[in-house]
Short mmCIF file of C-alpha atoms in Angstrom, two decimals:
data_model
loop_
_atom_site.label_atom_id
_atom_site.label_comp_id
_atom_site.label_asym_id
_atom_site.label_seq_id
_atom_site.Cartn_x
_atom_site.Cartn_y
_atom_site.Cartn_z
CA UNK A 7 -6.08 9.96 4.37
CA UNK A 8 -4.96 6.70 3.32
CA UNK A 9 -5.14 3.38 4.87
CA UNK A 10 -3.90 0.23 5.28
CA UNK A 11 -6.73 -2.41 5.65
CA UNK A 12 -6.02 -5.38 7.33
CA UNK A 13 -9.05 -7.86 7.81
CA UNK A 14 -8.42 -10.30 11.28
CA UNK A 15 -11.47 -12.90 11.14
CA UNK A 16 -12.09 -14.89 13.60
CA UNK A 17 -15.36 -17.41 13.54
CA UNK A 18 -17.59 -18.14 16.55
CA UNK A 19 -20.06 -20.85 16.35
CA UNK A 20 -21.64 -20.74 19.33
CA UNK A 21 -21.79 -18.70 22.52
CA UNK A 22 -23.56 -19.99 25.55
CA UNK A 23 -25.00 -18.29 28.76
CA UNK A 24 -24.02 -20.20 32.10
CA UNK A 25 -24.79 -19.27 35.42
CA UNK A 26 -24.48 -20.75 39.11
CA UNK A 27 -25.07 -18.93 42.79
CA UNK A 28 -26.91 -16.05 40.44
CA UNK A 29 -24.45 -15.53 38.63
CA UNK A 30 -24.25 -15.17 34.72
CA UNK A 31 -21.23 -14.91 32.02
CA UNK A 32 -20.45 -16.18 28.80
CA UNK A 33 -18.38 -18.31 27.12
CA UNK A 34 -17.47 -19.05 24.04
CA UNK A 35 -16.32 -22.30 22.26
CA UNK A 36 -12.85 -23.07 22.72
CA UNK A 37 -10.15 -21.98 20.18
CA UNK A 38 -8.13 -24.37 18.20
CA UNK A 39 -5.66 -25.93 20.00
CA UNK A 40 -2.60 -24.32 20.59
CA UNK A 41 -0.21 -23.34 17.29
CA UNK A 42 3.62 -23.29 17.72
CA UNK A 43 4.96 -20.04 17.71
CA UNK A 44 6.71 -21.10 14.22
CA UNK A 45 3.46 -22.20 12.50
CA UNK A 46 2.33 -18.03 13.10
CA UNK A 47 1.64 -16.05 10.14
CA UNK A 48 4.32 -12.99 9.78
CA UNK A 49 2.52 -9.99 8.84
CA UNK A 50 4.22 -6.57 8.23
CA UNK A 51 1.92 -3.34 8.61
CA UNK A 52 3.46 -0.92 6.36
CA UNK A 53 1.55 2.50 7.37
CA UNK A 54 2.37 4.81 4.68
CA UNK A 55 3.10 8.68 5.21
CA UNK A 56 2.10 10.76 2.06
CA UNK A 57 1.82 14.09 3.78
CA UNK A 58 2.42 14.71 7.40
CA UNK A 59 -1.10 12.11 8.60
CA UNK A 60 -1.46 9.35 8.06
CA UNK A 61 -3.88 6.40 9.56
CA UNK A 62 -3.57 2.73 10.35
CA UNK A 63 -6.95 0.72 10.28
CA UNK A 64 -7.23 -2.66 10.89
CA UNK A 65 -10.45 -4.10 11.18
CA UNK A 66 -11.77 -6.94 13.21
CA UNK A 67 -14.58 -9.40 11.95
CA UNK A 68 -16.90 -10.91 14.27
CA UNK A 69 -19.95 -12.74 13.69
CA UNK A 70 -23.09 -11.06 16.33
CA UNK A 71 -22.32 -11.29 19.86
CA UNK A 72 -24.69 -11.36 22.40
CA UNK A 73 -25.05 -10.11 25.68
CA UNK A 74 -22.19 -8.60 27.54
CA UNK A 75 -19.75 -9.92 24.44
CA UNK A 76 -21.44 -7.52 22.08
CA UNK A 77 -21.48 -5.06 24.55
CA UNK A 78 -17.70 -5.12 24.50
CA UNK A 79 -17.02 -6.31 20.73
CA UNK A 80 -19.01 -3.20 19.18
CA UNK A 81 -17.84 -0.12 21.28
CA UNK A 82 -19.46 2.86 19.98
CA UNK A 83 -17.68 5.02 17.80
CA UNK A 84 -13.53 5.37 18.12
CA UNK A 85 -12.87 7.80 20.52
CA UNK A 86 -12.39 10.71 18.22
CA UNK A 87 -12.78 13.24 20.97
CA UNK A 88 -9.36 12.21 22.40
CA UNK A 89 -8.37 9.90 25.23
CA UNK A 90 -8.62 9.75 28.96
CA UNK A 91 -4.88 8.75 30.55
CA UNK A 92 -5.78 6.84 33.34
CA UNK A 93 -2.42 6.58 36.09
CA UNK A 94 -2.15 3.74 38.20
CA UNK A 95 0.40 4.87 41.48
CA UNK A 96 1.34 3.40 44.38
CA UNK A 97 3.65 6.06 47.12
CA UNK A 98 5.84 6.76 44.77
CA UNK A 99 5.20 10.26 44.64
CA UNK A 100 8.15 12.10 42.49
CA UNK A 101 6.92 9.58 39.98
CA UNK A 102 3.40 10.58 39.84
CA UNK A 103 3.89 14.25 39.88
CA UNK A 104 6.45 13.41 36.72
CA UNK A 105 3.80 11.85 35.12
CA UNK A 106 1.48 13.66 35.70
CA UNK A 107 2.87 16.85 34.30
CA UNK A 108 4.37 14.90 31.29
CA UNK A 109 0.77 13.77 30.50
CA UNK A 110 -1.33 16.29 31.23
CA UNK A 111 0.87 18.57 28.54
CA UNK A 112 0.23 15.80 25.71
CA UNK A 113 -2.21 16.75 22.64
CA UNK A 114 -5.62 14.77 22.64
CA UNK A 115 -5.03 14.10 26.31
CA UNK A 116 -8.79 14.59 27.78
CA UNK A 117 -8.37 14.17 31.54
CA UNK A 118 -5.40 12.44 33.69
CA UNK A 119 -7.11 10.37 36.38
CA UNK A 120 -5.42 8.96 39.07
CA UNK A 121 -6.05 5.85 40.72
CA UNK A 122 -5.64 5.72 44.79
CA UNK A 123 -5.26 2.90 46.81
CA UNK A 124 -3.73 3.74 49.37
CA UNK A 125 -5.34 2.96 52.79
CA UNK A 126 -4.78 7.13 53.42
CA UNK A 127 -5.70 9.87 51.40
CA UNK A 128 -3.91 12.02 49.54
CA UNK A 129 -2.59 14.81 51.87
CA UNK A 130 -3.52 18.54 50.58
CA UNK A 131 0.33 19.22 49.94
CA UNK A 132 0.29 16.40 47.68
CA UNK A 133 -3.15 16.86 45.96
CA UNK A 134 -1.59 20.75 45.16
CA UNK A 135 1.43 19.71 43.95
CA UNK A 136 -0.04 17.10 41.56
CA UNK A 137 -3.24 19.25 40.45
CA UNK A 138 -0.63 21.73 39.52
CA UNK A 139 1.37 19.91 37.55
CA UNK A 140 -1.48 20.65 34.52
CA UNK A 141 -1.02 24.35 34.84
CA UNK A 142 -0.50 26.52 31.70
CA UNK A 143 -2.96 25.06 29.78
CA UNK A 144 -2.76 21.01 30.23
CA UNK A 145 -5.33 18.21 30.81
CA UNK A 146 -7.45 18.71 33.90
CA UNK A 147 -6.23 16.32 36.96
CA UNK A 148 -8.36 14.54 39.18
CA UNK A 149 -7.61 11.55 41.98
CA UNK A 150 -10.21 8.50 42.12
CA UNK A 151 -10.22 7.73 45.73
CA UNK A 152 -10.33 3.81 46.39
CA UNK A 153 -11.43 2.43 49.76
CA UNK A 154 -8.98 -0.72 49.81
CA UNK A 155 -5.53 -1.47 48.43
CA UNK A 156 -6.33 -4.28 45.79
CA UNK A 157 -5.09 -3.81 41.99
CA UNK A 158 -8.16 -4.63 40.73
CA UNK A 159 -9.08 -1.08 41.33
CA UNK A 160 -7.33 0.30 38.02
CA UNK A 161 -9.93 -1.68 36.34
CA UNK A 162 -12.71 -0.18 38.23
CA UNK A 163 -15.06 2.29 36.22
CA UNK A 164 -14.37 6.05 36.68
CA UNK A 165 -17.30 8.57 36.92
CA UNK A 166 -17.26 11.18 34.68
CA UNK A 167 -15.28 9.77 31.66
CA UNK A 168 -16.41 11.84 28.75
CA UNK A 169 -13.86 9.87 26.04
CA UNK A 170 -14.35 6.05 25.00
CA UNK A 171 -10.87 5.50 24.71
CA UNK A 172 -8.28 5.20 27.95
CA UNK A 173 -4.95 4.97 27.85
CA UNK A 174 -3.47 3.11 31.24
CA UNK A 175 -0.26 3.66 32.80
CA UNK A 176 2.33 3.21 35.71
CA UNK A 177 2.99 5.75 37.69
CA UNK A 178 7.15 5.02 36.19
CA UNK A 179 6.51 5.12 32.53
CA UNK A 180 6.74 7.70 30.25
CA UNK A 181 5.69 7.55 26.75
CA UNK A 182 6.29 10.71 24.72
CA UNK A 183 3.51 12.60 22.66
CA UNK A 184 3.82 11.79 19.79
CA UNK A 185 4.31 7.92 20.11
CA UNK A 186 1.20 8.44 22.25
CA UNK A 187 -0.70 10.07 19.71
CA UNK A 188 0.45 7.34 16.94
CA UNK A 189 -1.01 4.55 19.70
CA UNK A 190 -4.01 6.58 19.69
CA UNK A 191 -4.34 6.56 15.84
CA UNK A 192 -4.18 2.91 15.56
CA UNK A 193 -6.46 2.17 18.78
CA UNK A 194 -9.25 4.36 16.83
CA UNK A 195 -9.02 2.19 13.87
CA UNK A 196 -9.52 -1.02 15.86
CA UNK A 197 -11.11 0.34 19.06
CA UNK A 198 -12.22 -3.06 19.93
CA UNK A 199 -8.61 -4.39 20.73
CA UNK A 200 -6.06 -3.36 23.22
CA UNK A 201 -3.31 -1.98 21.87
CA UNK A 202 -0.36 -1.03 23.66
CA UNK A 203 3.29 -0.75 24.03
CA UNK A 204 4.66 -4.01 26.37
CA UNK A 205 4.01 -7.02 24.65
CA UNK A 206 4.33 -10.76 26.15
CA UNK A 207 3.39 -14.09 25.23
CA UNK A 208 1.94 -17.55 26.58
CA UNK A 209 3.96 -20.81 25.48
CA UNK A 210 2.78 -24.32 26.20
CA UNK A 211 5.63 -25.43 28.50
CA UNK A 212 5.05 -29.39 26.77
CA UNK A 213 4.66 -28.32 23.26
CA UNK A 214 4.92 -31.98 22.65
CA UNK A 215 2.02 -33.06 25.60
CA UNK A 216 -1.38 -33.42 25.65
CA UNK A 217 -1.53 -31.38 28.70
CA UNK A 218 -2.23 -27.63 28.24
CA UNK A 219 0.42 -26.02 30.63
CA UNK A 220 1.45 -22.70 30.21
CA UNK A 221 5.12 -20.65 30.97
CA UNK A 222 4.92 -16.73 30.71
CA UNK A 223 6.78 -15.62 28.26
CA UNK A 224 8.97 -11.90 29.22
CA UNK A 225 10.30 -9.35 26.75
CA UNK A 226 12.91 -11.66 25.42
CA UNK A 227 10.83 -14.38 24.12
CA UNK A 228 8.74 -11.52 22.26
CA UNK A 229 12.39 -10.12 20.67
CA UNK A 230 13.88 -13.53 20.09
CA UNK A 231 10.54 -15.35 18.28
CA UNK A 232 8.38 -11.67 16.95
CA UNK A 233 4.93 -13.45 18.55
CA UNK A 234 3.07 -12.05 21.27
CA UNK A 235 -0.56 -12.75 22.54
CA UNK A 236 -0.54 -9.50 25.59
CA UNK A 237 0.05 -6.29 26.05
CA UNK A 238 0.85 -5.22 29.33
CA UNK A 239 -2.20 -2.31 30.66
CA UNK A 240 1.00 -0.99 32.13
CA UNK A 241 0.87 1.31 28.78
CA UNK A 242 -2.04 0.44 26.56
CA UNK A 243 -4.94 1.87 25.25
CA UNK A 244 -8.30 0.08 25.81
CA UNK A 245 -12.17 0.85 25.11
CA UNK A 246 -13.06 1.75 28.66
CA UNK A 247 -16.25 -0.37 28.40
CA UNK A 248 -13.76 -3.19 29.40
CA UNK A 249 -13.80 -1.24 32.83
CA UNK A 250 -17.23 -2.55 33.67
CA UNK A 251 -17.08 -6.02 31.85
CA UNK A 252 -13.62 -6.65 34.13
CA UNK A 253 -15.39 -5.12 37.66
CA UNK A 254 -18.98 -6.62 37.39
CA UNK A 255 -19.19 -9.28 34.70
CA UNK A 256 -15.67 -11.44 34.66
CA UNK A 257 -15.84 -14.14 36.74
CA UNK A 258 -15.23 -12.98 40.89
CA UNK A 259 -12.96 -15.59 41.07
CA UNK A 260 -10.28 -14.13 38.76
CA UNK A 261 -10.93 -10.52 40.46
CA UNK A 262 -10.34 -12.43 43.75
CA UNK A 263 -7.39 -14.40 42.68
CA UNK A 264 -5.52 -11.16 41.73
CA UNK A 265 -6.38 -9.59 45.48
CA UNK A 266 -4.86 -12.85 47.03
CA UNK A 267 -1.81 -12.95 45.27
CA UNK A 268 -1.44 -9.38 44.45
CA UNK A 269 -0.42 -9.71 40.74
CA UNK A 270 -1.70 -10.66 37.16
CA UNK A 271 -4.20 -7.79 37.03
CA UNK A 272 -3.14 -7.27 33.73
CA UNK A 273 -3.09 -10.98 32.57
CA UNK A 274 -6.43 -11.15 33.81
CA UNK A 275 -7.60 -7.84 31.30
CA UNK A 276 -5.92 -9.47 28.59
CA UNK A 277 -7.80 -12.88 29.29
CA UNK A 278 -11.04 -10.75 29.43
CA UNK A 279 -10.27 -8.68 25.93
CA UNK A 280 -9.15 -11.27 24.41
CA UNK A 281 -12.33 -14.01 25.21
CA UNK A 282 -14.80 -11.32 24.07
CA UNK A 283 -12.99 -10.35 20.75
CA UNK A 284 -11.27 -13.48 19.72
CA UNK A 285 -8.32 -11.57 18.24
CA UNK A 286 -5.02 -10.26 19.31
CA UNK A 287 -4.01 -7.00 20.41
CA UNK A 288 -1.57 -5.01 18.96
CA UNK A 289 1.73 -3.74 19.71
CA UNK A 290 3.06 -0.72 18.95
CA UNK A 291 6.67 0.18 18.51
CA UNK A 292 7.66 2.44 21.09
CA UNK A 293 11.43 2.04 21.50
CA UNK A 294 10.81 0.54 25.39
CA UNK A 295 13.94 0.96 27.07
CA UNK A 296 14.09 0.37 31.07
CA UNK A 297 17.08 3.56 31.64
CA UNK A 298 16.68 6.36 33.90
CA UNK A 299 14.26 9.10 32.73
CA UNK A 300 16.12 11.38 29.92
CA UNK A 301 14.60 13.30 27.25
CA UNK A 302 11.17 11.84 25.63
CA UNK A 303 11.39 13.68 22.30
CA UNK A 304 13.11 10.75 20.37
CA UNK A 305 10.09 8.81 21.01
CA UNK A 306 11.60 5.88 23.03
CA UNK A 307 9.31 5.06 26.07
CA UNK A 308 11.48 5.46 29.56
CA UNK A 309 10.67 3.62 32.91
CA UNK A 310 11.98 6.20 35.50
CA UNK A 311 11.62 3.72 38.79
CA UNK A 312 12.39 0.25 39.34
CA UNK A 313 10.76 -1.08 42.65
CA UNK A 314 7.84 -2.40 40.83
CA UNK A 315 5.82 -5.44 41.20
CA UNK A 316 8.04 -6.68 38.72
CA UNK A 317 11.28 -6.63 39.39
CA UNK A 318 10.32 -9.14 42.56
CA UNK A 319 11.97 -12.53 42.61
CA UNK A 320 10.03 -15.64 40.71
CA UNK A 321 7.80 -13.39 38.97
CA UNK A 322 7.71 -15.24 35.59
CA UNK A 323 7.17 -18.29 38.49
CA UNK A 324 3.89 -16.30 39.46
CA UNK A 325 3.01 -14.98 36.32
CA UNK A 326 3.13 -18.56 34.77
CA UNK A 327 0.66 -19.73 37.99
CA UNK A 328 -2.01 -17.05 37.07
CA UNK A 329 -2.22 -18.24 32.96
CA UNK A 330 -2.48 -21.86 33.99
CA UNK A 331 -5.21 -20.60 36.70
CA UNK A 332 -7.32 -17.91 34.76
CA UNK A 333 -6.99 -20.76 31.46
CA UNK A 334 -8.58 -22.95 34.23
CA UNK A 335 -11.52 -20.91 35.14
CA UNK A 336 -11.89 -19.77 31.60
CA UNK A 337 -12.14 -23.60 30.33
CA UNK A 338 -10.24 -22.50 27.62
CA UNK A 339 -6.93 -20.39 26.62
CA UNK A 340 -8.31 -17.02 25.26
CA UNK A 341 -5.14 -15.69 24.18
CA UNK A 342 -4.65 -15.32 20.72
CA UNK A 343 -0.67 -15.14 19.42
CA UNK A 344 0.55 -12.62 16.78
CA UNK A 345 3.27 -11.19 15.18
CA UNK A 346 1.68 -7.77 13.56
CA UNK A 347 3.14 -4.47 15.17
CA UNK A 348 2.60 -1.37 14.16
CA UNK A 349 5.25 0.98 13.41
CA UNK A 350 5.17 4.88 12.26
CA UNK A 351 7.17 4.86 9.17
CA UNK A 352 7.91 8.46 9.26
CA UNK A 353 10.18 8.00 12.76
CA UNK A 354 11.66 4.65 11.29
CA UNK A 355 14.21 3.55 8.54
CA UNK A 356 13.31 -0.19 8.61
CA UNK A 357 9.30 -0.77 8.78
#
């Protein structure tokens, strides 16, 4: 099966254990200081197709972590016995039992889980009609029962995973089978990294100051410039050891920020991934489109709601707020900026 081999290294000097009220993290030395996006390295990943596989490796280079950072950096194995899809929902319940059938049907798919919040259970209509979405053959379904509304709670380990590799949604997007299965491909070659389908990016809003303020950057600063430094857990794939590093071993203060101001829980994962590895993630092309649900089997991804988090006025405003905050608590900026995506040449003419 041939590969492309694409070596990321990324040198840490030092790591140091800290600790106050009992409690212990790491953190690393900072990162150089922030690069304009111009001064960023193009790099084109050319994945060829010889017969109908084909595989994508890229390989990240770290120096021996300790502690909870090698715990992370060194996940065990690449998920070869498939992936777990992991559903975050909130009562939006034609959307759920959408997705839930749509995923449950995909190949490699191990298990759909999804994630409760809401401060009632699922009724037993509702826990029928979803559990039956995976009939004829599909992933088994099973809900994971939170006892308070806070989004941390997609982040919060699931009993029972039998897969190293998760694959986290919304409840509104749909990303068809095969451009799952292409994600999947590349995540095994580089389990270590998030890799996912919604990128975004952190610019310093005073390229020209000595102060390090950050502005989020949306979709179109990704299409206009080609960097990126997140992708979005709204669809990504991610070791699920970052489960437990982002529930019991990033700082409480970032876990608590996100409960008081209801937003950034995915910020805050990509702060977390990103500080242990000290590399990018990677997006993949997945022909993201926000249009009603249609037909998945061009391989464009389709959000099929729109009353998310999201579309809420001064969002970039907030989004903005929690970089400059988690940067604060980090002592550092974590996020590393790219322009590598992945893209399957056999669906595309330009690659």
């Amino acid at each position: 099966m041939p590969k492309l081999l694409l070596q990321a290294a990324a040198a840490v000097a030092d790591r140091r254990w800290y600790g106050s009220g009992g409690r212990r993290g790491y953190l690393p030395l900072r990162h150089p200081p922030h690069v304009a996006p111009g001064r960023f390295t193009a790099c084109l990943l050319a994945v060829a197709a010889v017969t109908t596989t084909f595989a994508l490796a890229l390989t990240l280079h770290r120096p021996d972590l300790s502690s909870a950072a090698a715990y992370a950096a060194s996940p065990r194995g690449g998920g070869g016995a498939g992936y777990a899809v992991v559903i975050n929902t909130w009562k939006r319940y034609d959307l759920l039992r959408r997705s839930v059938a749509h995923y449950s049907g995909c190949g490699g798919v191990d298990a759909v889980h999804v994630v409760w919040s809401e401060p009632e259970e699922p009724t037993e209509e509702l826990r029928g009609s979803v559990l039956n979405c995976s009939d004829g053959g599909g992933a088994g379904v099973r809900f994971v029962i939170n006892a308070e509304d806070s989004l941390n709670n997609r982040f919060r380990p699931i009993q029972g995973l039998t897969t190293d590799a998760i694959f986290s949604v919304d409840d509104d997007l749909i990303v068809p089978c095969s451009t799952l299965r292409f994600a999947f491909a590349v995540w095994q070659s580089a389990p270590s990294a998030m890799v996912g389908f919604v990128p975004r990016m952190h610019w310093l809003a005073d390229p020209g100051s000595n102060a390090k303020e950050y502005r989020y950057g949306s979709w179109w600063s990704v299409w206009w410039t080609g960097t990126y430094s997140m992708v979005l857990s709204k669809a990504s794939f991610f070791h699920r050891q970052y489960l437990d590093l982002y529930t019991n071993r990033m700082l409480p203060s970032i876990r608590d920020y996100v409960n008081e101001n209801r937003n950034c829980e995915d910020i805050a994962m990509s702060f977390l991934v990103a500080n242990v590895t000290g590399s990018p993630p990677i997006w993949v092309q997945g022909g993201h489109t926000e249009v009603p649900f249609r037909d998945v089997t061009a391989g464009r991804i389709f959000e099929i709601g729109s009353s998310g988090i999201s579309s809420l006025k001064g969002h970039d405003l907030q989004r903005s707020k929690c970089l400059n905050t988690f940067s604060a608590m980090y002592g550092h900026m974590p996020l590393v900026a790219t322009r590598v995506k992945a893209v399957d040449s056999r669906t595309s003419w330009f690659w």
